[in-house]
CSV table of C-alpha atoms and ligand atoms in Angstrom, one decimal:
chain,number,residue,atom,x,y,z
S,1,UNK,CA,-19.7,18.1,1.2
S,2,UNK,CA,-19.8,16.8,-2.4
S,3,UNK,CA,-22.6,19.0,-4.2
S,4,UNK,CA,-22.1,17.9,-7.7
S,5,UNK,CA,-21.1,14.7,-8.3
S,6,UNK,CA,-21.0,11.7,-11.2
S,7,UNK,CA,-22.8,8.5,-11.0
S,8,UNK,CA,-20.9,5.5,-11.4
S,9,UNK,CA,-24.6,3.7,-12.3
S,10,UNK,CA,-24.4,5.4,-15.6
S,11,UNK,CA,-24.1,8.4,-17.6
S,12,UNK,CA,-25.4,11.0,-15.1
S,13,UNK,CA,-24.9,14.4,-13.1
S,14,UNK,CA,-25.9,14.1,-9.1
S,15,UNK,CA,-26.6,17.3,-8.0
S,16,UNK,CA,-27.4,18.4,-4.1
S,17,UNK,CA,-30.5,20.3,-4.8
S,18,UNK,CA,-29.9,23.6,-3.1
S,19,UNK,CA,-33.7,24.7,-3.8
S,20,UNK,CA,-34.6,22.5,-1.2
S,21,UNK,CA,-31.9,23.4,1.6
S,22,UNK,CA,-32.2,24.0,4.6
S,23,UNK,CA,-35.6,22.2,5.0
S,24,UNK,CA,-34.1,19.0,3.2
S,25,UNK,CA,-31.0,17.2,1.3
S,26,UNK,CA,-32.2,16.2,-1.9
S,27,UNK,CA,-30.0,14.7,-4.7
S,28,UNK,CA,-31.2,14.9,-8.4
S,29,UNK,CA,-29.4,12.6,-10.6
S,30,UNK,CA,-29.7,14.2,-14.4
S,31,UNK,CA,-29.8,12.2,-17.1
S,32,UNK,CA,-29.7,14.7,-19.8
S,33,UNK,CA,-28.4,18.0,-20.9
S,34,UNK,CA,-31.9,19.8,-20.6
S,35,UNK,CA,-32.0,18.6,-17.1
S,36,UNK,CA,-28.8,20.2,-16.4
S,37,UNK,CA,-29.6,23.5,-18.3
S,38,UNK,CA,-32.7,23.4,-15.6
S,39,UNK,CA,-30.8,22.7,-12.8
S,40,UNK,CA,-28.4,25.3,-13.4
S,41,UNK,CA,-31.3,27.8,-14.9
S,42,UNK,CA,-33.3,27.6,-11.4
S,43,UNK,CA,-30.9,27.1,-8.8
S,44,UNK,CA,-30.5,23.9,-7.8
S,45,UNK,CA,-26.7,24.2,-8.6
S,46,UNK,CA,-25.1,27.6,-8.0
S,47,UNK,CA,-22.3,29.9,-6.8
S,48,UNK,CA,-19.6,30.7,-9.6
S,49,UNK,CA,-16.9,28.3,-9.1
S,50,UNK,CA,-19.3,25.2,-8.6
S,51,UNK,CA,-21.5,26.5,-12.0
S,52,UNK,CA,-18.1,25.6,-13.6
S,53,UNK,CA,-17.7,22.4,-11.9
S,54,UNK,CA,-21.5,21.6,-12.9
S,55,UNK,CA,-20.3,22.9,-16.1
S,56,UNK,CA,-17.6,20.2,-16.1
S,57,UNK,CA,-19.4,17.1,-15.3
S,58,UNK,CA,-22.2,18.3,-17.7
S,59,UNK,CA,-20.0,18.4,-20.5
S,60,UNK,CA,-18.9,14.7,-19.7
S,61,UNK,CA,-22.7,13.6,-19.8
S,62,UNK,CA,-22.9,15.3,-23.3
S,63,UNK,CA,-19.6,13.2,-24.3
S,64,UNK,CA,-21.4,9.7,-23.2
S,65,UNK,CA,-25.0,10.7,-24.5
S,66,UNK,CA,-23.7,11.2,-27.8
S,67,UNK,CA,-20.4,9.2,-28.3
S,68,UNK,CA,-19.8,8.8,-31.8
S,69,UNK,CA,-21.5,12.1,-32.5
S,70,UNK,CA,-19.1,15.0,-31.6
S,71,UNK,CA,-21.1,17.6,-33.3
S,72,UNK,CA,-24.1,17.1,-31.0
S,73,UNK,CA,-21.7,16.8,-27.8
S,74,UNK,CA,-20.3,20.0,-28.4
S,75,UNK,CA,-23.3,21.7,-29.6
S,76,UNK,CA,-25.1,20.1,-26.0
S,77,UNK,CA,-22.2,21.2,-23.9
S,78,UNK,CA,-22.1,25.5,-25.1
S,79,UNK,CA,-26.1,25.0,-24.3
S,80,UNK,CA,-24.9,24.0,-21.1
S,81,UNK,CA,-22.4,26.8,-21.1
S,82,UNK,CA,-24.3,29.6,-21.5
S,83,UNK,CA,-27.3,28.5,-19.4
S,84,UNK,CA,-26.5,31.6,-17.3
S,85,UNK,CA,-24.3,34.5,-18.4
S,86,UNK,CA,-22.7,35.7,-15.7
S,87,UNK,CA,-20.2,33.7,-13.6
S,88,UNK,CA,-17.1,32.8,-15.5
S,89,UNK,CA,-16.0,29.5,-14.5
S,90,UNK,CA,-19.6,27.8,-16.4
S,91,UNK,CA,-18.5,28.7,-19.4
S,92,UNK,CA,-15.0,27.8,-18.8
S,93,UNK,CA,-15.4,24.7,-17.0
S,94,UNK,CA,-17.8,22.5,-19.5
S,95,UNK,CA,-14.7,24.2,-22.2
S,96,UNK,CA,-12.2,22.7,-20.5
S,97,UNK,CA,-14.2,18.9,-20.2
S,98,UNK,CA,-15.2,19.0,-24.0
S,99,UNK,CA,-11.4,19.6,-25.3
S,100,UNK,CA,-10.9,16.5,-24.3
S,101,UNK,CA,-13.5,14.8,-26.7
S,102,UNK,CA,-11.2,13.5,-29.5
S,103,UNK,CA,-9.6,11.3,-26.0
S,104,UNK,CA,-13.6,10.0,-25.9
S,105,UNK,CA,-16.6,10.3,-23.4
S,106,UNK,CA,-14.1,8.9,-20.5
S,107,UNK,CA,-11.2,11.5,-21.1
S,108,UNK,CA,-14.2,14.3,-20.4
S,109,UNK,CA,-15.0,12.6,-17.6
S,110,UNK,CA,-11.6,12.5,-16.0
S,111,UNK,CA,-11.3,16.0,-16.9
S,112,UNK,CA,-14.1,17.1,-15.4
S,113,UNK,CA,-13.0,15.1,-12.2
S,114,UNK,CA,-9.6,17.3,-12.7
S,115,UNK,CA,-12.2,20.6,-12.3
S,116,UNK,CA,-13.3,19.5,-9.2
S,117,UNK,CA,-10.1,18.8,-7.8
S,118,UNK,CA,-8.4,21.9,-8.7
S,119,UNK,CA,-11.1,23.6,-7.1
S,120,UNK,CA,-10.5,22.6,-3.5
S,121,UNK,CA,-7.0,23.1,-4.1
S,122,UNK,CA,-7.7,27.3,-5.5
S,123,UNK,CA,-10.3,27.6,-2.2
S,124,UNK,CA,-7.5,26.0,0.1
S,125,UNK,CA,-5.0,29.2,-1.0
S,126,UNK,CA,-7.5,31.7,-1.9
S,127,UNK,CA,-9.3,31.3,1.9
S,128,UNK,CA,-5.8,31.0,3.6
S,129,UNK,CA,-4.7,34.1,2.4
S,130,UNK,CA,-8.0,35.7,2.9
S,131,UNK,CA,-7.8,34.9,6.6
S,132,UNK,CA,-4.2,35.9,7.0
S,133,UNK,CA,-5.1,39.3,5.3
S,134,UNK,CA,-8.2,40.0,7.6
S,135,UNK,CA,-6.1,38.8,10.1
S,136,UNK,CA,-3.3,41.8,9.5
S,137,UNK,CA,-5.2,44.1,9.0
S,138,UNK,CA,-7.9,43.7,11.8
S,139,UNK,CA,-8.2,45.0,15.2
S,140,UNK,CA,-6.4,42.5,17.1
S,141,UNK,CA,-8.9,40.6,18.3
S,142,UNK,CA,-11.7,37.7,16.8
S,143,UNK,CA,-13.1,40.0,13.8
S,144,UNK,CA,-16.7,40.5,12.7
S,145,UNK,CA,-17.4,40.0,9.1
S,146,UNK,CA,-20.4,41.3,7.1
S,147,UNK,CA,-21.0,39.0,4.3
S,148,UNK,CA,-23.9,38.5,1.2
S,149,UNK,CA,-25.2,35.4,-0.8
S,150,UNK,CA,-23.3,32.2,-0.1
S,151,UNK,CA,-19.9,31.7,-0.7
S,152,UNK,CA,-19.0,28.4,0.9
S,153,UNK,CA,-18.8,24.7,0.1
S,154,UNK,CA,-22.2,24.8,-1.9
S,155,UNK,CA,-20.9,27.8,-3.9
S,156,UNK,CA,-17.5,26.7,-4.7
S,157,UNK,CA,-16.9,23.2,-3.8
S,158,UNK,CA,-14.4,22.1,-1.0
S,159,UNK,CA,-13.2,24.9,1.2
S,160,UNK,CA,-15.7,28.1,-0.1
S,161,UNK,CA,-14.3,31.4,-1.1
S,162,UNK,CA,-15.3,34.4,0.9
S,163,UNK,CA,-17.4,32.5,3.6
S,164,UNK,CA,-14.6,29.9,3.3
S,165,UNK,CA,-12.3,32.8,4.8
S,166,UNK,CA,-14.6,33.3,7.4
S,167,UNK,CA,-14.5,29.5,8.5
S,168,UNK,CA,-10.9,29.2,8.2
S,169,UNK,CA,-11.0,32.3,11.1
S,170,UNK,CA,-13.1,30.5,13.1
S,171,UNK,CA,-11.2,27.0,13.0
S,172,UNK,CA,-8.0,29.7,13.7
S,173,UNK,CA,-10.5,30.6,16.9
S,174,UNK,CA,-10.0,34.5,15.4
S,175,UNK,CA,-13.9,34.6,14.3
S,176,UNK,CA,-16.0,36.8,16.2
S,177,UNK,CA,-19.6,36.8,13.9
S,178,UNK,CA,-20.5,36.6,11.2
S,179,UNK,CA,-23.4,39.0,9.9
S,180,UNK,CA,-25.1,37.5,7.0
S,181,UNK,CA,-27.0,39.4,5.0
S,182,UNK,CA,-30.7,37.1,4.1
S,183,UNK,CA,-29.3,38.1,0.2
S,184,UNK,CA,-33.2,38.9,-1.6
S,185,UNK,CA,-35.2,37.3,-3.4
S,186,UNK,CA,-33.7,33.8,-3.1
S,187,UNK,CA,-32.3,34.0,0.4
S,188,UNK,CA,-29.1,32.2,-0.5
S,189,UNK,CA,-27.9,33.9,2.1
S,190,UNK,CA,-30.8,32.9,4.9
S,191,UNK,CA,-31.2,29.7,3.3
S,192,UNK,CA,-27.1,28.3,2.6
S,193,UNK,CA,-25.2,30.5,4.5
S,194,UNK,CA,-26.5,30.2,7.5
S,195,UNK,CA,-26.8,26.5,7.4
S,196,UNK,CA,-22.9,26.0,6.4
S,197,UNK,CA,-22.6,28.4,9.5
S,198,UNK,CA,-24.5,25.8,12.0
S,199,UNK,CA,-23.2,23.0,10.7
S,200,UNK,CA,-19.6,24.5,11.4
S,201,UNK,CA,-20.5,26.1,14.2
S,202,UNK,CA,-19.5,29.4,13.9
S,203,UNK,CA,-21.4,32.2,15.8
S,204,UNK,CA,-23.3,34.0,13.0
S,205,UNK,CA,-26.8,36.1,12.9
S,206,UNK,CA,-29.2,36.6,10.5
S,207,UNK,CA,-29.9,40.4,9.4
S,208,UNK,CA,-32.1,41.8,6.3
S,209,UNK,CA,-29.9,43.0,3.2
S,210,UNK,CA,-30.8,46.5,4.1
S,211,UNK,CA,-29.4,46.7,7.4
S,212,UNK,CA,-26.0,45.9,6.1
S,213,UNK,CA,-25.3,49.5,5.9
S,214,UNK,CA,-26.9,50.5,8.9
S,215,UNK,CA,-24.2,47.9,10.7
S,216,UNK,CA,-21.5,49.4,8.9
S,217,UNK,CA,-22.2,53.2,10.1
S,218,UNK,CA,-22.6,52.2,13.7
S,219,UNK,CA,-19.4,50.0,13.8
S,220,UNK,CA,-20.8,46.4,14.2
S,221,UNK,CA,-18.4,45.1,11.2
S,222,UNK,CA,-14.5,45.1,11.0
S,223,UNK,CA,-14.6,43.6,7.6
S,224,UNK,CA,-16.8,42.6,4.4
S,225,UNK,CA,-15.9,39.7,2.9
S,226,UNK,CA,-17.9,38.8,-0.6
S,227,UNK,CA,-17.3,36.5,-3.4
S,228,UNK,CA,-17.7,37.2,-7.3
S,229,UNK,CA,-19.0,35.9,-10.3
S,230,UNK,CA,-16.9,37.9,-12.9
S,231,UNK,CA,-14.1,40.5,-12.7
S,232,UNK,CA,-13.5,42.8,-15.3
S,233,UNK,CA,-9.8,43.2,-16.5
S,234,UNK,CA,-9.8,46.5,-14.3
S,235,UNK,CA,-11.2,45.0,-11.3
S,236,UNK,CA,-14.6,45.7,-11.4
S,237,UNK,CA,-16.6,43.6,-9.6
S,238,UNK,CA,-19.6,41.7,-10.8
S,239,UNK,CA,-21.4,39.7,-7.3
S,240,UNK,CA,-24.8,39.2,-6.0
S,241,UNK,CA,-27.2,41.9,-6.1
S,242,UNK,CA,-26.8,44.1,-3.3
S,243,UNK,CA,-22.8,44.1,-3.1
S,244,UNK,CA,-23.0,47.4,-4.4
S,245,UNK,CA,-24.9,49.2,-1.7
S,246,UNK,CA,-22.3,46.9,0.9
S,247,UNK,CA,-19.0,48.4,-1.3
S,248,UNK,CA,-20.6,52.1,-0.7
S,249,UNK,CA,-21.1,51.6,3.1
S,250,UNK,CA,-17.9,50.4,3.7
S,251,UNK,CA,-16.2,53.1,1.9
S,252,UNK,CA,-18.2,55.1,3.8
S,253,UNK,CA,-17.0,53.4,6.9
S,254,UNK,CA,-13.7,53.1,6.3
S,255,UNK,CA,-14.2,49.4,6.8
S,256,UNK,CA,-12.3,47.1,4.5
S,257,UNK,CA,-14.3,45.2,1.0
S,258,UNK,CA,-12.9,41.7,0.1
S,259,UNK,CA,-13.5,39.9,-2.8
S,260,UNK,CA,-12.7,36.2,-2.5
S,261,UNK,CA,-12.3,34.2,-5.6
S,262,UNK,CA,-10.6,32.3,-8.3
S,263,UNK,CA,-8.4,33.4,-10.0
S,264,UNK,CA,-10.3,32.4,-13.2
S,265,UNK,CA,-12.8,34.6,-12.2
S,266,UNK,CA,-11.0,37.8,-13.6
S,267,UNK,CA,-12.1,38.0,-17.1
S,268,UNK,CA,-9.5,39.0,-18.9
S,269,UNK,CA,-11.6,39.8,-22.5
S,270,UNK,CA,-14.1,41.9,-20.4
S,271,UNK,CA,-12.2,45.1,-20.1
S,272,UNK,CA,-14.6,46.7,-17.6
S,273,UNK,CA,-17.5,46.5,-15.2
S,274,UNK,CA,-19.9,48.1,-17.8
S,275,UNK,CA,-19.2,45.5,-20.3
S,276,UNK,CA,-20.2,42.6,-18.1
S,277,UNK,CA,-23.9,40.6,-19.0
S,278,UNK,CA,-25.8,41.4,-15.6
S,279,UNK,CA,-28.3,38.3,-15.7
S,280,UNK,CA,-32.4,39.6,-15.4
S,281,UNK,CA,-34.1,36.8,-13.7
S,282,UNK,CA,-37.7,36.4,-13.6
S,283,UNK,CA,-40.6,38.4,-12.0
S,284,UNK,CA,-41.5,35.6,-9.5
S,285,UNK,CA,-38.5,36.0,-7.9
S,286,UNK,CA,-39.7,39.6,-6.9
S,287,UNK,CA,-43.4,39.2,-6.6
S,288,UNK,CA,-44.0,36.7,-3.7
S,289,UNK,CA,-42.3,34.2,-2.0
S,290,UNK,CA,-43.2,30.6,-1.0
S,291,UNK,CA,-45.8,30.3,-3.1
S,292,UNK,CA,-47.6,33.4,-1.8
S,293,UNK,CA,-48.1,36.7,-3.8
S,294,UNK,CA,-46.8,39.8,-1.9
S,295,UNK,CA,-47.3,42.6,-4.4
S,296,UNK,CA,-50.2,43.7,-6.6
S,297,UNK,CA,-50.7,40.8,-9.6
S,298,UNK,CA,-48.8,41.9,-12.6
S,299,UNK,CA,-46.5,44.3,-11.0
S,300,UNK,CA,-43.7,45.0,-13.2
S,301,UNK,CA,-40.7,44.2,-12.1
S,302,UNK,CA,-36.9,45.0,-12.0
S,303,UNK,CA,-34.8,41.5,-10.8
S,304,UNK,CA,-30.9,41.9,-11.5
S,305,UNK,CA,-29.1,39.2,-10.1
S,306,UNK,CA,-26.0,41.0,-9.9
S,307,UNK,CA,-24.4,44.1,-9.8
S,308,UNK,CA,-21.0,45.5,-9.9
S,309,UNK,CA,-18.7,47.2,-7.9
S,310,UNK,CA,-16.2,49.6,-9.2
S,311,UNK,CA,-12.5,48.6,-8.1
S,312,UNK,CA,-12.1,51.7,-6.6
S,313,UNK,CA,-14.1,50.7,-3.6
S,314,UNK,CA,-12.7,47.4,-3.0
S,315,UNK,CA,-9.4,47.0,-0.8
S,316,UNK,CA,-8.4,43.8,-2.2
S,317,UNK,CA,-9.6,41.0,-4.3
S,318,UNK,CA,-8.1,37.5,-3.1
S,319,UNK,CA,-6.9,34.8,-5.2
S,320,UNK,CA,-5.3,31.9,-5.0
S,321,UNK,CA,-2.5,33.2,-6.5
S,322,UNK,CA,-2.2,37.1,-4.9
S,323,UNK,CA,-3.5,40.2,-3.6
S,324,UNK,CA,-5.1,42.7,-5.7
S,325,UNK,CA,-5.9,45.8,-4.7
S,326,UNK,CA,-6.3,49.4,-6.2
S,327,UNK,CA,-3.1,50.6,-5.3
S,328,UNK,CA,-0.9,47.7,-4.3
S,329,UNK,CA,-0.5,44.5,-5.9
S,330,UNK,CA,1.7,41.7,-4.2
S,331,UNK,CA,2.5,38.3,-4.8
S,332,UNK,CA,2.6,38.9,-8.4
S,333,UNK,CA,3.3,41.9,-10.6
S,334,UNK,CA,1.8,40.9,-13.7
S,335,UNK,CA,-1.6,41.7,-14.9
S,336,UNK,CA,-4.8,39.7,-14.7
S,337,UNK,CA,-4.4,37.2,-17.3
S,338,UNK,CA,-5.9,33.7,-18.3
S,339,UNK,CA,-3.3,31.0,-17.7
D,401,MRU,O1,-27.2,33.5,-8.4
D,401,MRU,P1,-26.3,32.6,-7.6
D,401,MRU,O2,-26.8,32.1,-6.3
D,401,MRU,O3,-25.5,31.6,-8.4
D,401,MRU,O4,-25.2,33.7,-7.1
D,401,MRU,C1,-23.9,33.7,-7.4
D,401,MRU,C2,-23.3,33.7,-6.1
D,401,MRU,O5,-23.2,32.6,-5.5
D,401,MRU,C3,-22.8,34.9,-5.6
D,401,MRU,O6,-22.9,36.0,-6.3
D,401,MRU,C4,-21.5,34.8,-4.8
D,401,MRU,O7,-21.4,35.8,-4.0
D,401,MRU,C5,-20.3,34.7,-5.7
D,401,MRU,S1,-20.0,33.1,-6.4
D,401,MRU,C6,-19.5,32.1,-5.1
């Protein structure tokens, strides 16, 4: 499933407009850079890896909006960059497009195509390798994962990261369940997970963030398997609010914590969890849902949209290109580093 896309009617930015999912497939086809700073501000696009696709393609429509004007396009393009501060691959994706501008708007554009396509090649690895790990170290039989917010095609682009592991088990018929965890106050995980889930139909159920735990203690989950946003040098773990609270369970458990993701997610100038921007959203978010108020008017409110797990509590963070873990590395013996 394509979820951001270029228009070949003219300069624009398609983007499957995950605010509406599951009730309804909606395209928006952007036409400028605000439009893409919204889309990305609010939701519509989302999940690390696809932010830097979105990134990407957004660059390209700053190239061809202002051809002739490089100052502007590169001015439009870091807006469109740090529209969230977070993920990694935003930033790094619309970077990678714009170096291209001296080649002209098309150059951007075929970079940016280049973005996508490397993408579904990282997932392919990364979710292999996930699945062959999960695999080794389960119980022998189909596993049950625990999983938060969405990790799959609408998150990263062909092939997913930590739910794409999930899927790859089930089309390896070693899948069990997936629990996935609704993932407050958005419900990315009620909303996107669960629909990649049915449409791939892999047996899954639906449980509130807060009994995540409780399904840990009482032995209902072989593995967690979670994506990221942005890795600190030393392997701290910025994800989806709630990852946290998943990462202390399990320890608790003795169950094993993946983290599934690029390898450009490990931030290489961010030398640890405490120095990663954890992005505040808005009080809405918090304060009611579908239109309807659920708290007293003008409560204040506290609205992470991330928080980060130390290293310590994670048994291995998944690449495309290795295994990372606290005590062992394999595949490669180096550390992180941006290629
Ligand atoms: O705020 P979102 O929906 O962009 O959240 C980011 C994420 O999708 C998650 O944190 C995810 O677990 C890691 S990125 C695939």
């Amino acid at each position: 499933m394509r979820t951001v896309d270029w228009s070949e009617d003219g300069p624009a930015v398609v983007l499957l407009d995950q605010r509406a999912l599951p009730q309804a497939t909606e395209y928006l086809h952007l036409t400028t850079v605000d439009g893409v700073v919204d889309a990305i501000r609010t939701l519509a696009v989302r999940g690390a890896p696809n932010l830097g696709v979105a990134g990407a393609f957004g660059a390209a429509l700053a190239a061809h909006l202002h051809a002739g004007d490089p100052t502007t396009a590169r001015a439009e393009t870091d807006r469109i960059a740090h529209a969230r501060p977070t993920a990694v691959p935003l930033a790094l994706g619309a970077r990678r497009a714009i170096a291209r501008l001296g080649e002209g708007p098309a150059a951007v554009l075929a970079e940016a195509r280049a973005v996508l396509a490397d993408g579904a090649r990282v997932n392919a690895a990364a979710t292999s390798r996930a699945a062959d790990l999960l695999e080794a170290g389960g119980p022998g039989r189909p596993l049950r994962l625990l999983t938060l917010c969405n990790t799959g095609d609408l998150a990263c682009g062909d092939g997913g990261s930590a739910l794409g592991a999930a899927l790859r088990l089930h089309e390896r018929g070693t899948l069990a369940e997936v629990l996935a965890c609704e993932t407050r106050p958005l419900l990315q995980g009620a909303r996107l997970t669960v629909w990649e889930l049915a449409r791939a139909g892999a047996p899954h159920r639906l449980c509130v963030d807060s009994a995540g735990p409780a399904a840990l203690a009482t032995g209902l989950v072989d593995a967690v398997v979670v994506g990221a946003d942005r890795i600190a040098a030393n392997g701290d773990v910025a994800n989806k609010i709630g990852t946290y609270m998943l990462a202390c369970a399990a320890a608790r458990s003795g169950v094993p914590f993946l983290v599934v993701a690029p390898e450009e997610t490990i931030d290489p100038v961010t030398p640890t969890g405490a120095d990663i921007v954890v992005e505040e959203r808005g009080a809405d978010e918090v304060t009611g849902f579908g239109g309807i108020t659920t708290t007293v008017p003008g409560t204040p409110v506290f609205n992470p949209a991330f928080d980060v797990t130390p290293f310590g509590l994670v048994t291995a963070i998944v690449t495309e290109e290795r295994a990372w873990s606290p005590d062992v590395t394999t595949s490669r013996a180096a550390a992180p580093s941006r290629r």
